[in-house]
Coordinates of C-alpha atoms and ligand atoms in Angstrom, one line a residue:
M233 CA -94.9 59.1 -291.1
T234 CA -93.0 58.3 -288.0
D235 CA -91.7 55.1 -289.7
K236 CA -89.3 57.0 -291.9
T237 CA -86.0 55.4 -291.3
I238 CA -84.0 58.6 -290.9
L239 CA -86.4 59.8 -288.2
R240 CA -86.2 56.4 -286.4
A241 CA -82.4 56.5 -286.4
L242 CA -82.5 60.1 -285.1
R243 CA -84.7 59.0 -282.2
G244 CA -82.0 56.5 -281.3
E245 CA -83.2 53.3 -282.9
T246 CA -80.6 50.8 -284.2
L247 CA -81.8 49.6 -287.6
P248 CA -80.8 46.4 -289.4
V249 CA -79.8 48.4 -292.4
P250 CA -78.7 52.0 -291.9
P251 CA -80.6 54.7 -293.8
V252 CA -78.5 56.6 -296.3
W253 CA -78.1 59.9 -298.1
M254 CA -75.0 61.8 -299.3
M255 CA -73.8 65.3 -298.8
R256 CA -73.9 67.2 -302.1
Q257 CA -76.0 64.4 -303.5
A258 CA -77.5 66.9 -306.0
G259 CA -74.4 68.1 -307.8
R260 CA -72.1 68.3 -310.7
Y261 CA -71.3 64.6 -310.8
L262 CA -74.8 64.0 -312.2
P263 CA -75.5 64.9 -315.9
E264 CA -79.1 65.7 -315.1
Y265 CA -77.9 68.3 -312.5
R266 CA -75.6 69.9 -315.0
A267 CA -78.5 70.1 -317.5
T268 CA -80.8 71.8 -315.0
R269 CA -78.0 74.2 -313.8
A270 CA -77.4 75.2 -317.5
K271 CA -81.1 75.9 -317.8
A272 CA -81.0 78.1 -314.7
G273 CA -77.9 79.9 -316.1
D274 CA -75.8 80.0 -312.9
F275 CA -75.7 78.5 -309.4
L276 CA -77.4 81.3 -307.5
S277 CA -80.3 81.4 -310.0
L278 CA -80.7 77.7 -309.5
C279 CA -80.9 78.2 -305.7
Y280 CA -83.5 81.0 -306.1
T281 CA -85.7 79.4 -308.7
P282 CA -88.0 77.1 -306.6
D283 CA -89.1 74.7 -309.4
L284 CA -85.5 74.1 -310.6
A285 CA -84.1 73.9 -307.1
A286 CA -86.8 71.3 -306.2
E287 CA -86.0 69.5 -309.5
V288 CA -82.3 69.1 -308.7
T289 CA -83.1 68.0 -305.1
L290 CA -85.3 65.2 -306.5
Q291 CA -82.9 64.0 -309.1
P292 CA -80.7 61.9 -306.8
I293 CA -83.8 60.5 -305.1
R294 CA -85.2 59.3 -308.4
R295 CA -81.8 57.8 -309.5
Y296 CA -80.8 56.2 -306.2
G297 CA -83.8 56.1 -303.8
F298 CA -81.9 57.7 -300.9
D299 CA -83.7 57.8 -297.6
A300 CA -83.4 61.6 -297.3
A301 CA -83.4 64.5 -299.7
I302 CA -81.5 67.7 -298.7
L303 CA -82.9 71.0 -299.7
F304 CA -80.9 72.5 -302.6
A305 CA -79.5 75.8 -301.5
D306 CA -76.2 77.1 -300.0
I307 CA -74.9 78.2 -296.7
L308 CA -73.8 81.6 -298.2
L309 CA -77.4 82.7 -298.9
I310 CA -77.6 84.0 -295.2
P311 CA -74.7 86.5 -295.7
Q312 CA -76.4 87.6 -298.9
A313 CA -79.7 88.0 -297.0
L314 CA -77.8 90.1 -294.4
G315 CA -76.7 92.5 -297.2
L316 CA -73.4 91.2 -298.5
D317 CA -72.8 90.9 -302.3
L318 CA -72.4 87.3 -303.3
R319 CA -71.3 85.7 -306.5
F320 CA -69.9 82.3 -307.5
V321 CA -67.0 82.5 -309.9
Q322 CA -66.9 79.5 -312.2
G323 CA -64.0 77.1 -311.2
E324 CA -63.0 79.3 -308.3
G325 CA -65.8 79.4 -305.7
P326 CA -67.7 82.1 -303.8
R327 CA -66.8 85.8 -303.7
L328 CA -68.5 88.1 -301.1
S329 CA -68.1 91.7 -300.0
T330 CA -66.4 91.5 -296.6
V331 CA -67.2 92.4 -292.9
T332 CA -64.1 93.1 -290.9
T333 CA -64.9 95.9 -288.5
A334 CA -67.5 96.6 -285.7
A335 CA -69.0 99.3 -288.0
E336 CA -69.4 96.8 -290.8
V337 CA -71.1 94.4 -288.4
A338 CA -73.5 97.1 -287.3
A339 CA -74.3 98.0 -291.0
L340 CA -75.6 94.5 -291.8
R341 CA -79.2 94.4 -292.8
P342 CA -81.6 93.7 -289.9
V343 CA -82.3 90.0 -289.2
G344 CA -86.0 90.7 -289.6
D345 CA -85.4 91.4 -293.3
I346 CA -83.8 88.2 -294.3
H347 CA -87.0 86.6 -295.5
D348 CA -87.2 89.3 -298.3
T349 CA -84.2 87.5 -299.9
L350 CA -84.8 83.9 -298.7
S351 CA -88.5 83.4 -299.3
P352 CA -87.9 81.5 -302.6
I353 CA -86.0 78.9 -300.5
Y354 CA -89.1 78.3 -298.4
E355 CA -91.1 77.8 -301.6
T356 CA -88.6 75.1 -302.7
V357 CA -89.2 73.4 -299.3
R358 CA -93.0 73.5 -299.8
I359 CA -92.7 72.0 -303.3
L360 CA -90.5 69.2 -302.0
S361 CA -92.7 68.3 -299.1
R362 CA -95.5 67.7 -301.6
A363 CA -93.3 66.0 -304.3
L364 CA -91.1 63.6 -302.3
P365 CA -92.0 59.9 -301.9
R366 CA -93.7 59.2 -298.5
E367 CA -90.7 57.3 -297.2
T368 CA -88.1 60.0 -297.9
T369 CA -87.2 62.5 -295.2
L370 CA -86.7 66.2 -296.1
I371 CA -83.6 67.8 -294.6
G372 CA -83.3 71.6 -294.3
F373 CA -79.9 73.2 -293.5
A374 CA -77.8 76.2 -292.8
G375 CA -74.2 76.9 -292.1
A376 CA -73.1 77.2 -288.5
P377 CA -72.2 80.8 -287.5
W378 CA -68.4 80.3 -287.3
T379 CA -68.2 78.7 -290.8
V380 CA -70.5 81.4 -292.3
A381 CA -68.4 84.1 -290.6
T382 CA -65.2 82.8 -292.1
Y383 CA -66.6 83.5 -295.6
M384 CA -68.1 86.9 -294.5
V385 CA -64.8 88.1 -293.1
A386 CA -62.5 86.8 -295.8
G387 CA -64.9 87.3 -298.7
R388 CA -64.0 83.8 -300.0
G389 CA -63.0 80.3 -299.0
T390 CA -59.6 80.2 -297.2
P391 CA -57.4 77.2 -296.3
D392 CA -56.8 78.3 -292.7
Q393 CA -59.6 80.8 -292.0
A394 CA -56.9 83.3 -291.1
P395 CA -59.0 86.5 -291.7
A396 CA -61.7 85.3 -289.3
H397 CA -59.1 84.3 -286.7
R398 CA -57.5 87.7 -287.0
F399 CA -60.9 89.5 -286.5
K400 CA -61.7 87.3 -283.5
D401 CA -58.3 87.9 -281.9
T402 CA -58.2 91.6 -282.4
D403 CA -61.8 92.6 -281.6
R404 CA -63.5 89.7 -279.8
A405 CA -66.6 91.8 -278.9
A406 CA -67.3 92.9 -282.5
F407 CA -66.6 89.4 -283.8
S408 CA -69.0 88.0 -281.1
T409 CA -71.7 90.4 -282.3
L410 CA -71.2 89.1 -285.8
I411 CA -71.6 85.5 -284.6
D412 CA -74.7 86.5 -282.6
R413 CA -76.2 88.2 -285.7
I414 CA -75.6 85.1 -287.9
A415 CA -77.1 82.9 -285.1
E416 CA -80.2 85.0 -284.9
A417 CA -80.6 84.9 -288.7
T418 CA -80.0 81.2 -288.8
I419 CA -82.7 80.5 -286.2
D420 CA -85.3 82.5 -288.2
Y421 CA -84.1 80.9 -291.5
L422 CA -84.3 77.3 -290.2
S423 CA -87.5 78.0 -288.4
A424 CA -89.1 79.1 -291.7
Q425 CA -87.7 76.0 -293.4
I426 CA -89.4 73.9 -290.7
D427 CA -92.7 75.8 -291.1
A428 CA -92.5 75.1 -294.8
G429 CA -92.0 71.3 -294.4
A430 CA -88.4 70.5 -293.4
E431 CA -88.5 67.4 -291.1
V432 CA -84.9 67.6 -289.9
V433 CA -82.4 70.4 -290.0
K434 CA -78.6 70.1 -290.3
L435 CA -76.0 72.7 -289.2
F436 CA -72.8 72.7 -291.3
D437 CA -69.8 73.8 -289.3
S438 CA -67.3 72.9 -292.0
W439 CA -64.4 74.9 -290.4
A440 CA -65.1 74.0 -286.8
G441 CA -61.7 72.1 -286.8
S442 CA -59.8 75.4 -286.9
L443 CA -61.2 76.5 -283.5
K444 CA -59.3 75.4 -280.4
G445 CA -59.9 75.5 -276.6
R446 CA -62.1 78.4 -275.5
D447 CA -62.6 79.5 -279.1
F448 CA -64.2 76.2 -279.8
D449 CA -66.5 76.6 -276.8
D450 CA -67.5 80.2 -277.7
F451 CA -67.8 80.0 -281.4
A452 CA -68.7 76.3 -282.3
L453 CA -70.5 75.0 -279.2
A454 CA -72.3 78.0 -277.8
P455 CA -73.9 79.3 -281.1
A456 CA -75.0 75.8 -282.0
A457 CA -76.5 75.3 -278.6
R458 CA -78.3 78.6 -278.8
I459 CA -79.7 77.9 -282.3
I460 CA -80.8 74.3 -281.4
A461 CA -82.4 75.3 -278.1
E462 CA -84.5 78.0 -279.8
L463 CA -85.5 75.8 -282.7
K464 CA -86.6 73.1 -280.3
R465 CA -88.6 75.6 -278.3
R466 CA -90.4 76.8 -281.4
H467 CA -90.7 73.4 -283.0
P468 CA -90.8 70.7 -280.2
G469 CA -89.4 67.4 -281.4
I470 CA -87.6 68.7 -284.5
P471 CA -84.5 66.6 -284.9
V472 CA -81.2 68.3 -285.5
I473 CA -77.9 67.0 -287.0
A474 CA -74.7 68.9 -286.1
F475 CA -71.6 68.7 -288.3
P476 CA -68.5 70.1 -286.5
R477 CA -66.2 69.0 -289.3
E478 CA -62.7 68.0 -288.2
A479 CA -63.5 68.6 -284.5
K480 CA -61.4 65.4 -283.7
E481 CA -61.6 64.7 -280.0
R482 CA -64.2 67.4 -279.5
Y483 CA -66.7 65.1 -281.2
V484 CA -66.9 63.4 -277.8
G485 CA -69.9 64.9 -276.0
F486 CA -70.6 67.4 -278.8
A487 CA -74.2 66.3 -279.5
K488 CA -75.1 66.5 -275.8
A489 CA -73.4 69.8 -275.3
V490 CA -75.3 71.5 -278.2
G491 CA -78.6 69.5 -277.8
A492 CA -78.3 67.8 -281.2
D493 CA -79.9 64.5 -282.0
A494 CA -77.0 63.3 -284.1
V495 CA -73.5 64.3 -285.1
A496 CA -72.1 64.0 -288.6
L497 CA -68.6 62.5 -288.7
D498 CA -66.0 63.7 -291.2
N499 CA -63.8 61.0 -292.9
S500 CA -60.8 61.8 -290.7
V501 CA -62.6 60.0 -287.8
D502 CA -61.9 56.3 -287.3
A503 CA -65.3 54.5 -287.3
D504 CA -64.3 52.0 -284.6
W505 CA -63.1 54.9 -282.3
A506 CA -66.3 56.8 -283.0
A507 CA -68.5 53.8 -282.3
A508 CA -66.8 53.5 -278.9
N509 CA -66.6 57.2 -278.0
V510 CA -69.3 59.1 -279.9
Q511 CA -72.1 56.7 -280.9
T512 CA -72.5 55.6 -277.2
A513 CA -74.2 59.0 -276.7
G514 CA -76.6 58.7 -279.7
C515 CA -77.0 58.6 -283.4
V516 CA -74.0 59.2 -285.7
Q517 CA -73.9 60.0 -289.4
G518 CA -71.1 59.2 -291.8
N519 CA -68.4 58.8 -292.8
L520 CA -67.1 57.3 -296.1
A521 CA -64.3 59.3 -297.7
P522 CA -65.7 60.9 -301.0
H523 CA -62.6 59.7 -303.0
H524 CA -63.9 56.1 -302.9
L525 CA -66.6 57.3 -305.3
V526 CA -63.9 58.4 -307.7
D527 CA -61.5 55.5 -307.4
P528 CA -63.7 52.5 -306.3
A529 CA -60.8 50.1 -305.6
N530 CA -61.7 49.9 -301.8
L531 CA -65.3 51.2 -302.1
E532 CA -67.2 48.1 -301.1
G533 CA -64.7 47.1 -298.4
Q534 CA -64.7 50.6 -296.8
T535 CA -68.4 50.9 -297.0
R536 CA -68.9 47.5 -295.3
R537 CA -66.3 48.4 -292.6
I538 CA -68.2 51.6 -291.7
V539 CA -71.6 49.8 -291.7
R540 CA -70.1 47.1 -289.4
A541 CA -68.4 49.5 -287.0
F542 CA -71.7 51.4 -286.4
S543 CA -74.0 48.4 -286.5
G544 CA -74.4 48.3 -282.7
G545 CA -76.2 51.6 -282.5
P546 CA -78.1 54.3 -284.3
H547 CA -76.4 55.2 -287.6
I548 CA -77.2 57.1 -290.8
F549 CA -74.8 56.2 -293.6
N550 CA -73.3 59.2 -295.4
L551 CA -70.0 60.5 -296.8
G552 CA -67.5 62.3 -294.5
H553 CA -67.8 65.4 -296.8
G554 CA -69.6 66.3 -300.1
I555 CA -69.4 64.0 -303.1
T556 CA -67.0 65.6 -305.7
P557 CA -67.8 66.5 -309.3
D558 CA -65.4 63.8 -310.6
A559 CA -67.2 61.0 -308.9
D560 CA -68.7 58.2 -311.1
P561 CA -72.5 58.0 -310.7
D562 CA -72.3 54.2 -311.1
N563 CA -70.1 54.0 -308.0
V564 CA -73.0 55.4 -305.9
H565 CA -75.0 52.3 -306.9
R566 CA -72.1 50.1 -305.8
M567 CA -71.9 51.9 -302.4
L568 CA -75.7 51.4 -302.0
A569 CA -75.5 47.7 -302.8
A570 CA -72.7 47.3 -300.2
I571 CA -74.9 49.0 -297.6
R572 CA -78.3 47.4 -298.4
G573 CA -76.9 44.0 -299.4
Ligands
CP3_145 O1 -75.7 68.7 -299.9 C1 -76.5 69.1 -300.8 O2 -76.7 68.5 -301.9 C2 -77.4 70.4 -300.5 C3 -76.9 71.6 -301.1 C4 -75.7 72.2 -300.5 C5 -74.8 72.9 -301.4 N1 -73.8 73.5 -300.6 C6 -74.9 73.1 -302.8 C7 -73.7 73.5 -303.6 C8 -75.2 72.3 -299.2 C9 -75.7 71.7 -298.0 C10 -74.0 73.1 -299.3 C11 -73.3 73.5 -298.1 C12 -72.1 74.3 -298.2 N2 -71.9 75.4 -299.1 C13 -71.0 74.3 -297.3 C14 -70.8 73.4 -296.1 C15 -70.5 72.0 -296.5 C16 -69.1 71.8 -297.0 O3 -69.0 71.5 -298.2 O4 -68.2 72.0 -296.3 C17 -70.1 75.3 -297.8 C18 -68.7 75.5 -297.1 C19 -70.6 75.9 -298.9 C20 -70.1 77.1 -299.6 C21 -69.8 76.7 -301.0 N3 -70.8 76.5 -301.9 C22 -68.6 76.7 -301.7 C23 -67.2 76.9 -301.0 C24 -68.8 76.4 -303.0 C25 -67.8 76.3 -304.1 C26 -67.1 75.0 -304.1 C27 -67.7 74.1 -305.1 O5 -68.0 72.9 -304.7 O6 -68.0 74.5 -306.2 C28 -70.3 76.2 -303.1 C29 -71.0 75.8 -304.4 C30 -72.0 74.8 -304.3 N4 -72.9 74.6 -303.3 C31 -72.3 73.8 -305.3 C32 -73.3 73.0 -304.9 C33 -74.0 71.9 -305.6 C34 -71.5 73.7 -306.6 C35 -72.1 74.8 -307.5 C36 -72.1 74.5 -309.0 O7 -73.1 73.9 -309.4 O8 -71.2 75.0 -309.6

């Protein structure tokens, strides 16, 4: 059990070949995913139907033999469990009811009630922990509070997260209460995933890069540190991957500051710089740009460059962001061949 390669890398071991998985590895670029999604009817039904969610989680493992499977779900299930309306509009993305005032923060459902909504997700984890090959690590996940809050405040994805910045800058106390509420829900959600069989958890802070200075400390670092400390208190030894996407120079020291076992690097980060400035403190994950799986002209070269840059320390190979629907599934085989030789 402890010889799973992902767990070894997360403990700080330098492996001759880095273990590999991909963000959004279960997704629309795979015909078998599109077929199962059609059977479910829509994306949220797929998330909440444990047999089908487990099936799409397993599809990329069967096809590619990745070293990790990531639970199929979404970071926006937490806002839904806290009482917001959520739907996904085909071709446009998520739409939520919004939270923009102290009164609306106070009106969220109690954190203790989230499992009423989220219990099917734990069932998916239980199915997966029985069904996965013995060498494959099961990763659970949640969104980090800032990123989740940006969707709750705006009611949708935004290029600059302006509505959340406005809330933070006009009523910092109420916004902090919202962040605390999301953090508490996230602790209980991830803790339940771990109880169900998740062996690693990952916190996705996709919009961390739009926080600067003290805001980064208060709304990216502090909530992640709180969540991770409490998870490790409840589940000693549980490894955590943090993903403060586009944090740029704030990647330096991030893992230590939040108590994470690894940081995931987005593809704006130079691999040689990160090897010298981030990997010296522990395991890194990343960071091939997803477009190489669409246009493979430099796929093998870039893949090998990343493997080489991080070969002197603990490394989990991944993309720098999720694989896109227009990626060619055959290119993933080429990437794997370049990694595994
Ligand atoms: O990585 C995985 O395979 C695990 C499952 C997973 C999904 N979303 C499935 C999904 C994970 C870890 C996420 C995280 C997530 N969700 C993030 C953070 C990571 C990132 O991408 O920055 C965010 C911001 C979301 C919110 C979200 N979910 C948006 C904005 C969208 C719409 C955009 C899009 O790609 O369609 C989703 C939908 C979504 N989540 C899909 C998948 C496979 C596509 C849904 C479909 O089948 O139509």
